[in-house]
Short mmCIF file of C-alpha atoms in Angstrom, two decimals:
data_model
loop_
_atom_site.label_atom_id
_atom_site.label_comp_id
_atom_site.label_asym_id
_atom_site.label_seq_id
_atom_site.Cartn_x
_atom_site.Cartn_y
_atom_site.Cartn_z
CA MET A 1 -23.55 8.06 5.98
CA SER A 2 -21.89 4.62 5.70
CA ARG A 3 -18.13 4.44 6.20
CA ALA A 4 -17.91 1.16 4.28
CA ARG A 5 -15.44 1.15 1.41
CA PRO A 6 -16.16 -1.94 -0.71
CA LEU A 7 -13.94 -0.87 -3.62
CA ALA A 8 -10.90 -0.29 -1.40
CA ILE A 9 -11.36 -3.74 0.15
CA ALA A 10 -11.80 -5.32 -3.29
CA ARG A 11 -8.54 -3.76 -4.49
CA TRP A 12 -6.75 -5.09 -1.41
CA LEU A 13 -8.16 -8.57 -2.12
CA TRP A 14 -6.93 -8.40 -5.72
CA ALA A 15 -3.44 -7.67 -4.41
CA VAL A 16 -3.62 -10.68 -2.07
CA ALA A 17 -4.84 -12.83 -4.97
CA GLY A 18 -1.77 -11.72 -6.94
CA LEU A 19 0.47 -12.85 -4.10
CA LEU A 20 -1.32 -16.19 -4.01
CA LEU A 21 -0.60 -16.67 -7.71
CA VAL A 22 3.10 -16.12 -7.02
CA MET A 23 2.85 -18.56 -4.11
CA ILE A 24 1.30 -21.23 -6.32
CA VAL A 25 4.08 -20.86 -8.89
CA VAL A 26 6.80 -21.07 -6.23
CA GLY A 27 5.04 -24.07 -4.71
CA GLY A 28 5.12 -25.80 -8.09
CA ILE A 29 8.84 -25.10 -8.47
CA THR A 30 9.44 -26.34 -4.92
CA ARG A 31 7.73 -29.63 -5.73
CA LEU A 32 9.37 -30.12 -9.13
CA THR A 33 12.85 -29.43 -7.76
CA GLU A 34 12.25 -31.82 -4.82
CA SER A 35 12.98 -28.96 -2.41
CA GLY A 36 10.08 -29.36 0.02
CA LEU A 37 11.95 -31.36 2.68
CA SER A 38 15.05 -29.17 2.84
CA ILE A 39 13.79 -27.36 5.96
CA THR A 40 13.05 -29.95 8.62
CA GLU A 41 11.58 -27.70 11.31
CA TRP A 42 8.48 -25.53 11.55
CA LYS A 43 9.25 -22.22 13.21
CA PRO A 44 6.47 -19.80 12.22
CA VAL A 45 8.25 -16.72 13.62
CA THR A 46 12.00 -17.36 13.94
CA GLY A 47 11.99 -19.43 10.77
CA ALA A 48 11.62 -16.22 8.79
CA VAL A 49 15.35 -15.63 9.35
CA PRO A 50 17.48 -17.79 7.00
CA PRO A 51 20.93 -19.16 7.88
CA LEU A 52 23.26 -16.16 8.15
CA ASN A 53 26.68 -17.76 8.49
CA ASP A 54 28.58 -20.97 7.77
CA ALA A 55 27.70 -22.48 11.13
CA ASP A 56 23.98 -21.86 10.55
CA TRP A 57 24.14 -23.40 7.08
CA GLN A 58 25.97 -26.46 8.39
CA ALA A 59 23.39 -26.93 11.14
CA ALA A 60 20.55 -26.77 8.61
CA PHE A 61 22.37 -29.22 6.33
CA ASP A 62 23.08 -31.60 9.21
CA ALA A 63 19.37 -31.62 10.07
CA TYR A 64 18.56 -32.49 6.45
CA LYS A 65 21.12 -35.30 6.50
CA ARG A 66 19.10 -37.05 9.21
CA ILE A 67 15.96 -37.58 7.10
CA PRO A 68 15.35 -40.47 4.67
CA GLU A 69 15.39 -38.26 1.56
CA TYR A 70 19.08 -37.56 2.15
CA THR A 71 20.13 -41.00 3.37
CA GLN A 72 18.29 -42.91 0.62
CA VAL A 73 18.17 -40.48 -2.32
CA ASN A 74 20.57 -37.56 -1.97
CA GLN A 75 23.43 -39.01 0.04
CA GLY A 76 26.63 -37.20 -0.85
CA MET A 77 24.85 -33.99 -1.81
CA SER A 78 27.10 -30.96 -1.54
CA LEU A 79 26.35 -27.97 0.66
CA ALA A 80 26.02 -25.83 -2.48
CA ALA A 81 23.34 -28.15 -3.88
CA PHE A 82 21.56 -28.13 -0.53
CA LYS A 83 21.48 -24.34 -0.57
CA THR A 84 19.65 -24.47 -3.90
CA ILE A 85 16.79 -26.65 -2.65
CA PHE A 86 16.75 -24.76 0.66
CA PHE A 87 16.22 -21.52 -1.30
CA TRP A 88 12.95 -22.64 -2.90
CA GLU A 89 11.45 -24.04 0.30
CA TYR A 90 12.51 -20.94 2.21
CA ILE A 91 10.95 -18.61 -0.39
CA HIS A 92 7.79 -20.71 -0.34
CA ARG A 93 7.48 -20.41 3.44
CA LEU A 94 8.45 -16.74 3.43
CA LEU A 95 5.71 -15.99 0.91
CA GLY A 96 3.26 -17.74 3.20
CA ARG A 97 4.23 -15.40 6.02
CA VAL A 98 4.03 -12.34 3.75
CA ILE A 99 0.57 -13.34 2.53
CA GLY A 100 -0.60 -13.90 6.10
CA LEU A 101 0.52 -10.40 7.11
CA ALA A 102 -0.81 -8.88 3.88
CA PHE A 103 -4.22 -10.28 4.75
CA ALA A 104 -4.36 -9.95 8.53
CA VAL A 105 -3.00 -6.40 8.99
CA PRO A 106 -5.24 -4.62 6.43
CA LEU A 107 -8.23 -6.68 7.60
CA LEU A 108 -7.66 -5.45 11.15
CA TRP A 109 -7.39 -1.86 9.92
CA PHE A 110 -10.56 -2.12 7.81
CA ALA A 111 -12.39 -3.62 10.80
CA VAL A 112 -11.20 -1.00 13.32
CA THR A 113 -12.07 1.87 10.97
CA ARG A 114 -15.43 0.26 10.12
CA ARG A 115 -14.75 0.14 6.41
CA ILE A 116 -16.09 -3.40 5.95
CA PRO A 117 -19.63 -3.51 4.49
CA ALA A 118 -22.30 -5.30 6.48
CA GLY A 119 -22.27 -9.05 5.96
CA TYR A 120 -18.67 -9.30 4.75
CA GLY A 121 -16.76 -9.32 8.03
CA ARG A 122 -17.40 -12.98 8.79
CA ARG A 123 -16.49 -14.00 5.26
CA LEU A 124 -13.15 -12.19 5.46
CA VAL A 125 -12.38 -13.67 8.88
CA ALA A 126 -13.22 -17.12 7.52
CA LEU A 127 -10.72 -16.60 4.70
CA LEU A 128 -8.10 -15.51 7.24
CA ALA A 129 -8.77 -18.62 9.35
CA LEU A 130 -8.50 -20.81 6.27
CA GLY A 131 -5.13 -19.20 5.50
CA ALA A 132 -3.91 -19.98 9.02
CA LEU A 133 -5.10 -23.56 8.60
CA GLN A 134 -3.19 -23.71 5.31
CA GLY A 135 0.05 -22.99 7.16
CA ALA A 136 -0.62 -25.92 9.48
CA ILE A 137 -1.51 -28.14 6.51
CA GLY A 138 1.79 -27.19 4.89
CA TRP A 139 3.74 -28.43 7.90
CA TRP A 140 1.52 -31.54 8.14
CA MET A 141 2.50 -32.25 4.54
CA VAL A 142 6.23 -31.72 5.15
CA ALA A 143 6.15 -33.83 8.33
CA SER A 144 4.97 -36.81 6.29
CA GLY A 145 8.39 -37.01 4.63
CA LEU A 146 10.68 -36.57 7.62
CA THR A 147 10.72 -40.01 9.21
CA GLU A 148 9.86 -42.95 6.94
CA ARG A 149 9.19 -41.62 3.44
CA THR A 150 11.66 -40.10 0.99
CA ASP A 151 9.09 -37.55 -0.16
CA VAL A 152 5.92 -35.94 1.12
CA SER A 153 2.58 -37.73 1.05
CA HIS A 154 0.87 -37.16 -2.30
CA LEU A 155 -2.47 -37.08 -0.50
CA ARG A 156 -1.34 -34.33 1.87
CA LEU A 157 0.18 -32.46 -1.06
CA THR A 158 -3.21 -32.59 -2.79
CA VAL A 159 -4.99 -31.23 0.28
CA HIS A 160 -2.39 -28.46 0.53
CA LEU A 161 -2.88 -27.34 -3.07
CA LEU A 162 -6.67 -27.60 -3.02
CA VAL A 163 -6.95 -25.47 0.12
CA ALA A 164 -4.74 -22.85 -1.54
CA LEU A 165 -7.04 -22.85 -4.57
CA VAL A 166 -10.17 -22.65 -2.39
CA ILE A 167 -8.68 -19.59 -0.69
CA LEU A 168 -7.85 -18.05 -4.07
CA GLY A 169 -11.34 -18.71 -5.38
CA GLY A 170 -12.96 -17.35 -2.21
CA ILE A 171 -10.90 -14.16 -2.37
CA VAL A 172 -11.77 -13.58 -6.05
CA TRP A 173 -15.49 -14.23 -5.49
CA THR A 174 -15.57 -11.88 -2.50
CA ALA A 175 -13.74 -9.17 -4.45
CA LEU A 176 -16.27 -9.46 -7.27
CA ASP A 177 -19.15 -9.16 -4.81
CA LEU A 178 -17.54 -6.02 -3.36
CA VAL A 179 -17.01 -4.47 -6.81
CA ALA A 180 -20.69 -5.07 -7.59
CA LEU A 181 -21.63 -3.50 -4.25
CA HIS A 182 -19.53 -0.45 -5.05
CA ARG A 183 -21.26 -0.01 -8.41
CA ARG A 184 -24.75 -0.78 -7.15
CA PRO A 185 -25.21 -0.01 -3.43
CA LEU A 186 -28.22 -2.33 -3.19
CA ALA A 187 -26.46 -5.29 -4.81
CA VAL A 188 -26.59 -8.60 -2.94
CA PRO A 189 -23.86 -11.25 -3.06
CA ALA A 190 -23.99 -13.46 -6.15
CA ARG A 191 -25.44 -16.92 -5.78
CA LEU A 192 -23.81 -20.08 -7.07
CA SER A 193 -25.95 -21.38 -9.93
CA PRO A 194 -26.36 -25.15 -10.43
CA LEU A 195 -24.31 -25.05 -13.64
CA ALA A 196 -21.51 -23.13 -11.94
CA GLY A 197 -21.58 -25.43 -8.94
CA VAL A 198 -21.25 -28.61 -11.01
CA THR A 199 -18.55 -27.04 -13.18
CA LEU A 200 -16.45 -25.91 -10.21
CA ILE A 201 -16.74 -29.38 -8.64
CA LEU A 202 -15.45 -30.93 -11.88
CA LEU A 203 -12.66 -28.36 -12.09
CA PHE A 204 -11.55 -29.02 -8.51
CA ALA A 205 -11.64 -32.77 -9.15
CA GLN A 206 -9.35 -32.25 -12.13
CA LEU A 207 -7.06 -30.01 -10.08
CA ALA A 208 -6.97 -32.69 -7.37
CA PHE A 209 -5.82 -35.30 -9.89
CA GLY A 210 -3.24 -32.82 -11.15
CA ALA A 211 -1.86 -32.57 -7.62
CA LEU A 212 -1.89 -36.36 -7.27
CA THR A 213 -0.04 -36.62 -10.58
CA ALA A 214 2.63 -34.25 -9.27
CA GLY A 215 2.84 -35.95 -5.88
CA LEU A 216 3.24 -39.42 -7.37
CA ASN A 217 5.54 -38.25 -10.19
CA ALA A 218 2.89 -39.86 -12.38
CA GLY A 219 3.71 -37.54 -15.25
CA HIS A 220 6.78 -39.69 -15.90
CA ALA A 221 4.77 -42.91 -16.26
CA PHE A 222 3.97 -42.31 -19.95
CA SER A 223 5.10 -39.41 -22.11
CA SER A 224 3.08 -40.25 -25.24
CA TRP A 225 -0.22 -38.68 -26.27
CA PRO A 226 -3.08 -39.53 -26.71
CA LEU A 227 -2.19 -43.16 -26.07
CA MET A 228 -0.28 -44.42 -23.06
CA GLY A 229 2.42 -46.32 -24.92
CA GLU A 230 0.46 -48.21 -27.56
CA LYS A 231 -2.83 -48.50 -25.69
CA LEU A 232 -5.50 -46.18 -24.41
CA PHE A 233 -4.86 -47.81 -21.02
CA PRO A 234 -1.80 -50.09 -20.68
CA ASP A 235 -2.24 -53.78 -20.00
CA GLY A 236 -1.47 -54.89 -16.46
CA ALA A 237 -1.54 -51.37 -15.03
CA LEU A 238 -4.56 -52.26 -12.92
CA PRO A 239 -4.08 -55.60 -11.14
CA ALA A 240 -7.01 -58.00 -10.99
CA GLY A 241 -9.12 -57.41 -7.91
CA ALA A 242 -7.48 -54.04 -7.29
CA ALA A 243 -9.03 -51.94 -4.56
CA THR A 244 -10.48 -48.47 -5.09
CA GLY A 245 -7.29 -47.07 -3.57
CA GLU A 246 -5.67 -47.57 -6.98
CA LEU A 247 -7.59 -44.51 -8.14
CA ILE A 248 -5.46 -42.23 -5.98
CA ASN A 249 -2.34 -44.32 -5.34
CA ASN A 250 -1.48 -45.93 -8.69
CA PRO A 251 0.57 -43.47 -10.81
CA ILE A 252 -0.66 -44.93 -14.11
CA VAL A 253 -4.31 -44.81 -13.08
CA VAL A 254 -3.89 -41.28 -11.74
CA GLN A 255 -2.29 -40.10 -14.99
CA PHE A 256 -5.06 -41.77 -17.01
CA VAL A 257 -7.82 -40.06 -15.00
CA HIS A 258 -6.03 -36.70 -15.15
CA ARG A 259 -5.73 -37.01 -18.94
CA TRP A 260 -9.40 -37.65 -19.63
CA LEU A 261 -11.18 -35.93 -16.75
CA ALA A 262 -9.75 -32.75 -18.30
CA PHE A 263 -12.23 -33.05 -21.16
CA VAL A 264 -15.19 -33.65 -18.85
CA ALA A 265 -14.28 -30.60 -16.78
CA GLY A 266 -13.59 -28.74 -20.02
CA ALA A 267 -17.11 -29.41 -21.26
CA GLY A 268 -18.50 -27.89 -18.07
CA LEU A 269 -16.22 -24.88 -18.41
CA LEU A 270 -17.32 -24.32 -22.01
CA ALA A 271 -20.96 -24.44 -20.92
CA LEU A 272 -20.21 -21.92 -18.18
CA ALA A 273 -18.35 -19.71 -20.67
CA TRP A 274 -21.34 -19.85 -23.01
CA ARG A 275 -23.67 -18.90 -20.15
CA ALA A 276 -21.51 -15.91 -19.20
CA GLY A 277 -21.50 -14.79 -22.84
CA ARG A 278 -25.29 -14.99 -23.02
CA LEU A 279 -25.40 -12.65 -20.03
CA GLY A 280 -23.34 -10.04 -21.85
CA SER A 281 -19.90 -10.73 -20.38
CA ARG A 282 -16.67 -11.32 -22.28
CA THR A 283 -15.39 -13.45 -19.38
CA GLY A 284 -16.37 -16.54 -21.35
CA LEU A 285 -13.85 -15.75 -24.08
CA ALA A 286 -11.00 -15.58 -21.57
CA LEU A 287 -12.20 -18.80 -19.93
CA THR A 288 -12.29 -20.62 -23.27
CA ALA A 289 -8.83 -19.40 -24.28
CA LEU A 290 -7.32 -20.43 -20.94
CA LEU A 291 -8.99 -23.84 -21.17
CA VAL A 292 -7.49 -24.52 -24.61
CA LEU A 293 -4.10 -23.33 -23.41
CA GLN A 294 -4.32 -25.51 -20.31
CA ILE A 295 -5.01 -28.67 -22.30
CA ALA A 296 -2.14 -27.85 -24.65
CA LEU A 297 0.19 -27.26 -21.70
CA GLY A 298 -0.91 -30.54 -20.14
CA VAL A 299 -0.05 -32.46 -23.29
CA ALA A 300 3.25 -30.59 -23.57
CA THR A 301 4.08 -31.40 -19.94
CA LEU A 302 3.75 -35.10 -20.72
CA THR A 303 5.50 -35.13 -24.09
CA THR A 304 8.48 -33.11 -22.80
CA GLY A 305 9.05 -35.55 -19.95
CA VAL A 306 7.73 -33.06 -17.38
CA ASN A 307 9.99 -30.20 -18.38
CA ILE A 308 10.06 -27.95 -15.33
CA HIS A 309 9.31 -24.74 -17.24
CA VAL A 310 6.34 -26.27 -19.04
CA ALA A 311 5.06 -27.95 -15.88
CA VAL A 312 5.24 -24.76 -13.82
CA THR A 313 3.46 -22.84 -16.58
CA HIS A 314 0.80 -25.58 -16.57
CA GLN A 315 0.24 -25.09 -12.83
CA PHE A 316 0.20 -21.29 -13.13
CA ASN A 317 -2.33 -21.43 -15.96
CA ALA A 318 -4.48 -23.78 -13.86
CA ALA A 319 -4.73 -21.04 -11.24
CA LEU A 320 -5.64 -18.49 -13.94
CA LEU A 321 -8.24 -20.92 -15.29
CA LEU A 322 -9.76 -21.19 -11.83
CA ILE A 323 -9.93 -17.40 -11.55
CA ALA A 324 -11.62 -17.15 -14.95
CA ALA A 325 -14.08 -19.88 -13.93
CA VAL A 326 -14.91 -17.96 -10.74
CA PHE A 327 -15.47 -14.80 -12.81
CA ALA A 328 -17.86 -16.67 -15.12
CA ALA A 329 -19.60 -18.42 -12.21
CA HIS A 330 -20.04 -15.10 -10.42
CA ARG A 331 -21.45 -13.50 -13.57
CA SER A 332 -23.94 -16.34 -14.01
CA GLY A 333 -24.84 -15.97 -10.34
CA ILE A 334 -25.93 -12.34 -10.63
CA GLY A 335 -27.83 -12.89 -13.88
CA ARG A 336 -28.52 -10.14 -16.36
CA VAL A 337 -28.64 -6.80 -14.54
CA SER A 338 -31.06 -4.45 -16.25
CA ARG A 339 -29.97 -1.15 -14.72
CA TYR A 340 -26.57 0.41 -14.28
CA PRO A 341 -25.40 3.85 -13.30
CA SER A 342 -24.61 5.73 -16.49
CA ALA A 343 -20.86 5.72 -15.72
CA ASN A 344 -20.73 1.95 -15.22
CA PRO A 345 -21.60 -0.16 -18.29
CA PRO A 346 -22.31 -3.89 -17.87
CA GLU A 347 -18.89 -5.14 -19.03
CA SER A 348 -17.13 -3.26 -16.24
CA LEU A 349 -18.53 -5.69 -13.70
CA THR A 350 -16.55 -8.66 -14.98
#
C-alpha cells in the first residue's frame, strides 16, 4: 500500500503560499518606505540576529552612512529614523529565512518518510531551488544600490518580484494537482491549456510593468485618470528617435503601458474565468471580482498620489489575482471530470 500523502503535502504547500503572501506585502512596504538599502551586508545565517545593543545599532547605521542613498538623499537622518527603515528590511529578510526553512525542513521529512507521490519529488525540489535562487536575486538587487545608485535597480527589482510570483504560482498549481490526486488516485497533473498559457503570459507582463512602475517611482509621474494630464499620452514624453529602452526605463512610458496593458490582460482573465465557469467551477467568479478590484485599486493608487496603504493593497490583491488565475487555469487544464467519488462533488476541487 502506498505511503504517499498528497493531501498532507498540499496542506503544507498552502501554508507556505500563505507565508509568501505575507512576504509580498512586506516587500511592497519595504519598497514604498525606501527601506531596502538599510542593511548593507548579506549574511544568510548570522544576519538573522538584529542589532542587540547601542554599539550594534551604531555600527549598522555607520555602514548605511557610507552608501549613496544616505550621502545624497538621507544625509542627517536620525538613528531613530534609521531604525524604522531597518525594521522593514530586516523583517523582509527574516521572512525569507522562515519561508526557506518552512519549505526545506518539511520537504526533507516528506522525502525521508516516502510521503511524496511519484512524479512530484523533482517538482518540489525545483521549487526549493528556485526559492534559494530568489535569496541570491534579492541580494543582487540590493547590491545594485550600494555603490553608485541611490536606489536599487528597477530591472533587478522586477526580476525579484516576478520570481517570487512564479514560486507562488508553482506552489499553488502543485497543491491543486495534489488535491486532485487525493480525491482521484488515478488523476494526472493538469495541463496548461493554450488560453491559460496566453492569459498567464499577459498577466505576468502586467505584473512586470507594475514592478517597473514601483522601481522607477513612475506612479508619481501623473496622478490623473484616465488621461495623463490633459492627454492620453503627454507630448514630449517620448523623445524623437528614442530607443526601445524607453519602454522599460522611461517612467512616463512605463506608467502608460501599465495603465492600458491592464485591460488587455483583463480581457484574457475574463475569458479564462468564463472557461472555468463553463467547466462547472465558481473560481471564475472570484477571478472576475479580484480583477475589477485590482483595476479600481490601480486607479486609486494613482489618484491618491501613491498612498502607501492603497499601493500595498494593490500589490497584495495582485498576488491574490495571480492565485485565482492559477486556480482557473488549473481547472481549465483538467477539463470537465465526469466521475467523482460520492463524497467529493466537483466544486470541491477548486
